[in-house]
Short mmCIF file of C-alpha atoms in Angstrom, two decimals:
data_model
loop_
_atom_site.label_atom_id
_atom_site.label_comp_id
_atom_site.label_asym_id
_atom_site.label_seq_id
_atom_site.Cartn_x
_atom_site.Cartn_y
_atom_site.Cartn_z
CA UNK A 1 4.01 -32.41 26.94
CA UNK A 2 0.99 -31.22 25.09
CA UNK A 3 0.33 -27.92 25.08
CA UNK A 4 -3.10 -25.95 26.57
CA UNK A 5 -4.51 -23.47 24.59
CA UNK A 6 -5.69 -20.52 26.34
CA UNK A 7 -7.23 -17.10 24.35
CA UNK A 8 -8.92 -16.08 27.95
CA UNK A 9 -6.84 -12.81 27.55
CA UNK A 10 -8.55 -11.68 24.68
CA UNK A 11 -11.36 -9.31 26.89
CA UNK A 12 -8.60 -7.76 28.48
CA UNK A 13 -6.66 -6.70 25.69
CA UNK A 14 -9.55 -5.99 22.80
CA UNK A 15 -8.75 -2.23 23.71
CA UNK A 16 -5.47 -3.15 22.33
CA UNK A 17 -6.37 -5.22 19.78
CA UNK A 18 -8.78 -2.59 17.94
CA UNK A 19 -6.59 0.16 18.12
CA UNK A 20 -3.89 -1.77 16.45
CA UNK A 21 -5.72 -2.51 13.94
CA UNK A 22 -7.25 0.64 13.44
CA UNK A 23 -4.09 1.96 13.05
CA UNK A 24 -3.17 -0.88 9.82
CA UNK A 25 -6.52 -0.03 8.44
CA UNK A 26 -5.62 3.90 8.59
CA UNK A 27 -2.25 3.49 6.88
CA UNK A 28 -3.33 1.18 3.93
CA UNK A 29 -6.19 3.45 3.62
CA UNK A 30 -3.97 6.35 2.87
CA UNK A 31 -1.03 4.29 1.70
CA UNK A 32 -3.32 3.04 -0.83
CA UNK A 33 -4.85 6.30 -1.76
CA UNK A 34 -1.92 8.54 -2.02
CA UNK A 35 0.79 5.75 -2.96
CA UNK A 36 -1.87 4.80 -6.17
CA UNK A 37 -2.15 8.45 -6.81
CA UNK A 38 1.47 9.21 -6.70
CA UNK A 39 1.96 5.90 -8.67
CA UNK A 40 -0.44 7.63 -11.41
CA UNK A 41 1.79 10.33 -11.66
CA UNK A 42 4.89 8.77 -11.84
CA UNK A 43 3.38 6.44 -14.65
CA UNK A 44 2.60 8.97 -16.66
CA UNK A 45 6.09 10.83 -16.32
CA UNK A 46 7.80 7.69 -17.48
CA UNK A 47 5.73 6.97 -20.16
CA UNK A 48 4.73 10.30 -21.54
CA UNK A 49 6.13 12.77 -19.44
CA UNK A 50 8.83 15.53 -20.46
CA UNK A 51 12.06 14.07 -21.09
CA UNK A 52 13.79 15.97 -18.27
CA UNK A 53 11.31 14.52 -15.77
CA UNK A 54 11.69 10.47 -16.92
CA UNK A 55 15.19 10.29 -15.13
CA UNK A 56 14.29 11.58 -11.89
CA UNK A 57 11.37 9.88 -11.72
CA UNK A 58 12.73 6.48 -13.19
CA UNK A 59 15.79 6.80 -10.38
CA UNK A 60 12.94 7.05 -7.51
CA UNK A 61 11.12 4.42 -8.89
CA UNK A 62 14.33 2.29 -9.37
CA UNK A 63 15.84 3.11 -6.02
CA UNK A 64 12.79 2.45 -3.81
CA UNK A 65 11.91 -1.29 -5.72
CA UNK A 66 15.61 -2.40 -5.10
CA UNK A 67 15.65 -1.33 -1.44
CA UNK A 68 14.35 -2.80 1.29
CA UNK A 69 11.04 -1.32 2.90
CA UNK A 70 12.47 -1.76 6.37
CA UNK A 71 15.71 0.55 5.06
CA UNK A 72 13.51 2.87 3.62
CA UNK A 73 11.13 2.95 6.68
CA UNK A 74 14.43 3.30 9.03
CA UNK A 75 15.88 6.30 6.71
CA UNK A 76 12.64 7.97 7.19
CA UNK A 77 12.12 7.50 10.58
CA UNK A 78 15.77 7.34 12.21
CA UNK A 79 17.68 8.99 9.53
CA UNK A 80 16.40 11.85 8.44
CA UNK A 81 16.08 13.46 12.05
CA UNK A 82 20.23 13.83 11.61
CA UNK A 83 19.50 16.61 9.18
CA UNK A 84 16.77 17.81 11.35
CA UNK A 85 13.81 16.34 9.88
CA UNK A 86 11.86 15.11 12.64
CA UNK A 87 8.57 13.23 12.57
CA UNK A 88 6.21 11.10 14.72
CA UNK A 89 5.98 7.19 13.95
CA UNK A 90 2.78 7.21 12.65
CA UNK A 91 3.79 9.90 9.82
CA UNK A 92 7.11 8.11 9.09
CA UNK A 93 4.82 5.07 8.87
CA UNK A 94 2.45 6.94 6.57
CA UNK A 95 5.22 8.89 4.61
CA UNK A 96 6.95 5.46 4.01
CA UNK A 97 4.21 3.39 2.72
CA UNK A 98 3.30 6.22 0.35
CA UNK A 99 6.65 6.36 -1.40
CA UNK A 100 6.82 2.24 -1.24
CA UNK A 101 3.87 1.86 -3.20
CA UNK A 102 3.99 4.77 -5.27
CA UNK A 103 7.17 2.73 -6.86
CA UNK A 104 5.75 -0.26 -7.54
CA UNK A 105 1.83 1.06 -8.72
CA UNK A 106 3.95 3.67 -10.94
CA UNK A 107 5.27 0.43 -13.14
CA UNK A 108 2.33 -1.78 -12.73
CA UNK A 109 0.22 1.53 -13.87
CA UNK A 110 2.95 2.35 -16.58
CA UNK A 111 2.64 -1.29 -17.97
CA UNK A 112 -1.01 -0.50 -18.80
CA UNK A 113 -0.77 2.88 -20.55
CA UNK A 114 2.20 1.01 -22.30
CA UNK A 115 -0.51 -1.46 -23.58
CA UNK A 116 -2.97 1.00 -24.67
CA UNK A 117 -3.07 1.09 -28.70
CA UNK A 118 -1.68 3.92 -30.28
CA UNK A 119 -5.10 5.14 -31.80
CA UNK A 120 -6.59 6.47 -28.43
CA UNK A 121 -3.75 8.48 -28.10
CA UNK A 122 -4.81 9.92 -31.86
CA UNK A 123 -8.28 10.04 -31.14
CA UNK A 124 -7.91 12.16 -28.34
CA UNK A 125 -5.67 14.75 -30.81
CA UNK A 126 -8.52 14.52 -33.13
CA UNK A 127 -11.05 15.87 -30.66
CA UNK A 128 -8.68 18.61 -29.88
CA UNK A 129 -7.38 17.27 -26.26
CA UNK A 130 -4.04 17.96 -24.82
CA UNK A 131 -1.86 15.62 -23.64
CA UNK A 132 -3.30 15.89 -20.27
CA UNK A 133 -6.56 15.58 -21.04
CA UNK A 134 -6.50 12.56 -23.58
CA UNK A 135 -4.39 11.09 -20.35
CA UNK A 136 -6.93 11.84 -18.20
CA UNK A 137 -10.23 10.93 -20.33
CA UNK A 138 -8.55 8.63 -23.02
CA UNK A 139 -5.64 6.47 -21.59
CA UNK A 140 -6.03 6.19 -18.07
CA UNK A 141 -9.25 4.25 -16.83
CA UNK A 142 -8.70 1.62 -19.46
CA UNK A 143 -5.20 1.62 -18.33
CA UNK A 144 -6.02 0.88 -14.91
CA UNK A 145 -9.16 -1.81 -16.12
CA UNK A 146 -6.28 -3.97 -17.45
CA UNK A 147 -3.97 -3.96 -14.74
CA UNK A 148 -6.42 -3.61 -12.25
CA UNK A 149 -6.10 -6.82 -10.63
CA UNK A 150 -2.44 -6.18 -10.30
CA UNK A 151 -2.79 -3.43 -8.74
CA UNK A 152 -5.20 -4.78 -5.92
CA UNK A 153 -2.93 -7.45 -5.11
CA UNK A 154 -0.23 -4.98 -4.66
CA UNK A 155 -1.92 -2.48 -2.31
CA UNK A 156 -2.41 -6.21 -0.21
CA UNK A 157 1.22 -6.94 -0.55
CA UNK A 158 1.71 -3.22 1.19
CA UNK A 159 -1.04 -3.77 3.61
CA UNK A 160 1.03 -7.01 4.71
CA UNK A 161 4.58 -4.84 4.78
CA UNK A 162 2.87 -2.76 6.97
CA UNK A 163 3.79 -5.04 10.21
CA UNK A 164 7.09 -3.87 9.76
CA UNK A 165 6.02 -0.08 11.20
CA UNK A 166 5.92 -1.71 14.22
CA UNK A 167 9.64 -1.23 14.62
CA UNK A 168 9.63 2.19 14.88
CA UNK A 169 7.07 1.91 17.41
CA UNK A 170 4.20 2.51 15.51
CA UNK A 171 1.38 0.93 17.06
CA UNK A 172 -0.18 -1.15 14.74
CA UNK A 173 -1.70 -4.46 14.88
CA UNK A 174 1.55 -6.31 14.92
CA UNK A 175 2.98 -4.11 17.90
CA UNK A 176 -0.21 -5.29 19.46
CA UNK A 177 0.41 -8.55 19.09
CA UNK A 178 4.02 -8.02 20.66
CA UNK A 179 2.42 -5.86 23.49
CA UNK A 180 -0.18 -8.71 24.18
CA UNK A 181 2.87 -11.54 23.87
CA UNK A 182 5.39 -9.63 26.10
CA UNK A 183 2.46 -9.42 28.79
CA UNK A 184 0.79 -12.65 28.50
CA UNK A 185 3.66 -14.95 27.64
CA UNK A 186 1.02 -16.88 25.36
CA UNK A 187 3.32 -16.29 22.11
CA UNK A 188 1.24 -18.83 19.75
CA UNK A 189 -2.14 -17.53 20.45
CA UNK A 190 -1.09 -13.88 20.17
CA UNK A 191 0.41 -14.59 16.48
CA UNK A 192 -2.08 -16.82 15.87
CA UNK A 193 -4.80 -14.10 16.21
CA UNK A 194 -2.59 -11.27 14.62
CA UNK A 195 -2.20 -13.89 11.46
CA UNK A 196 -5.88 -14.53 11.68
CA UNK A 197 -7.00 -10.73 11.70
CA UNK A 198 -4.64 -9.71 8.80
CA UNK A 199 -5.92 -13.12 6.40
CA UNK A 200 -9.72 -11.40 7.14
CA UNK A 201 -8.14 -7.84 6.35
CA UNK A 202 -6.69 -9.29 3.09
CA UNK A 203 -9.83 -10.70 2.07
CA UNK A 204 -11.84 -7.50 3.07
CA UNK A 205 -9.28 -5.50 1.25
CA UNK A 206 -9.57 -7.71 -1.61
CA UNK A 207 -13.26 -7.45 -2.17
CA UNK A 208 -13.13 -4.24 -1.37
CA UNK A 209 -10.46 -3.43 -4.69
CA UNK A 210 -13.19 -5.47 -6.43
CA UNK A 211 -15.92 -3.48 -5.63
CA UNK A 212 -14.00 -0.04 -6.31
CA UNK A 213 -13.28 -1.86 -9.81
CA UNK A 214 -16.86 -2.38 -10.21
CA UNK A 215 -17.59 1.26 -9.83
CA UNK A 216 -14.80 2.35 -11.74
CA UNK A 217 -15.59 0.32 -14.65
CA UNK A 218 -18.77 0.28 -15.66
CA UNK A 219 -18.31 -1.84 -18.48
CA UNK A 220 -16.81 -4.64 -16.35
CA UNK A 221 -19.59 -4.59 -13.86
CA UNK A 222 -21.86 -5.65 -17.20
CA UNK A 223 -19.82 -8.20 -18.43
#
């Protein structure tokens, strides 16, 4: 029996649709921003830190990149109220993504500094810099130029992961796409668009990484 087509319930649900999605953008926007940040850190702890900070560091890296996001994003969301940490879905969502990414930037990000040749580290004790600062002016922009592109097609990976918030409710553009299926009964074209809006917010994303990169590194943008 051949199937119709049939995307006439798009109008009525658009309200739906774009506040789905506004909710993915608004978590890989700050997933990406705090979860890179934190990542930074947590780099530089395991490569140059203090010794007493590598192992707790190394065991949160290690723990969240051999769990499951969707155990993580449960613990957060359904566990932690036991000990009477309570939060919204959206903040779980948020608090969730952070961490996840944070884990895996913080070894991308670690590989770089890792690669960076010994003499910028001395150059920036010849100018006088603490460790901070030669971090900071010396090791970390080229450490990020190299692994850039690693980078930006992890923050996508995390992006994608980010249907899975819709199990705690959180209404993002997958839960939308549920909401519109469990309404409409048209299954295919309500995954069909959902798969179709996150490919075009992969793409955006990824031109978007470019263009930070661009910025960023001057030196690229010439070559």
């Amino acid at each position: 029996m051949a199937y119709h087509f049939d995307f006439s319930w798009i109008p009525d649900y658009s309200g739906v649709i774009i506040k789905g999605l506004a909710i993915t953008v608004e978590l890989t926007i700050v997933g990406g921003l705090v979860g890179v940040t934190l990542g930074t850190f947590c780099a530089w702890a395991r490569a140059l830190g203090p010794n007493w900070l590598k192992p707790i560091v190394g065991a949160y890296v290690e723990l969240i990149r051999n769990t499951p996001f969707m155990i993580q994003l449960f613990f957060i969301f359904f566990g932690l109220p036991s000990i009477g940490v309570h939060m919204n879905e959206l903040v779980a969502a948020n608090i969730a993504m952070v961490i996840n990414l944070g884990a895996y930037s913080a070894e991308i990000i670690r590989a770089g500094i890792q690669a960076t040749p010994r003499g910028q580290f001395e150059a920036g004790a010849s100018l006088a810099m603490s460790p901070i600062q030669t971090f900071r002016h010396v090791i970390l922009v080229p450490s990020l130029q190299r692994i850039w592109p690693a980078l930006s097609s992890q923050v996508i990976i995390v992006m994608l992961g980010s249907a899975v918030v819709s199990q705690i409710a959180a209404e993002d553009l997958t839960f939308a796409s549920n909401f519109i299926q469990s309404r409409t009964f048209r299954a295919f074209e309500a995954y069909f668009l959902t798969a179709v809006i996150y490919l075009a917010l992969a793409i955006l994303l990824r031109a978007a990484m470019r263009g930070i990169g661009t910025i960023i590194f001057p030196r690229r943008r010439r070559a």
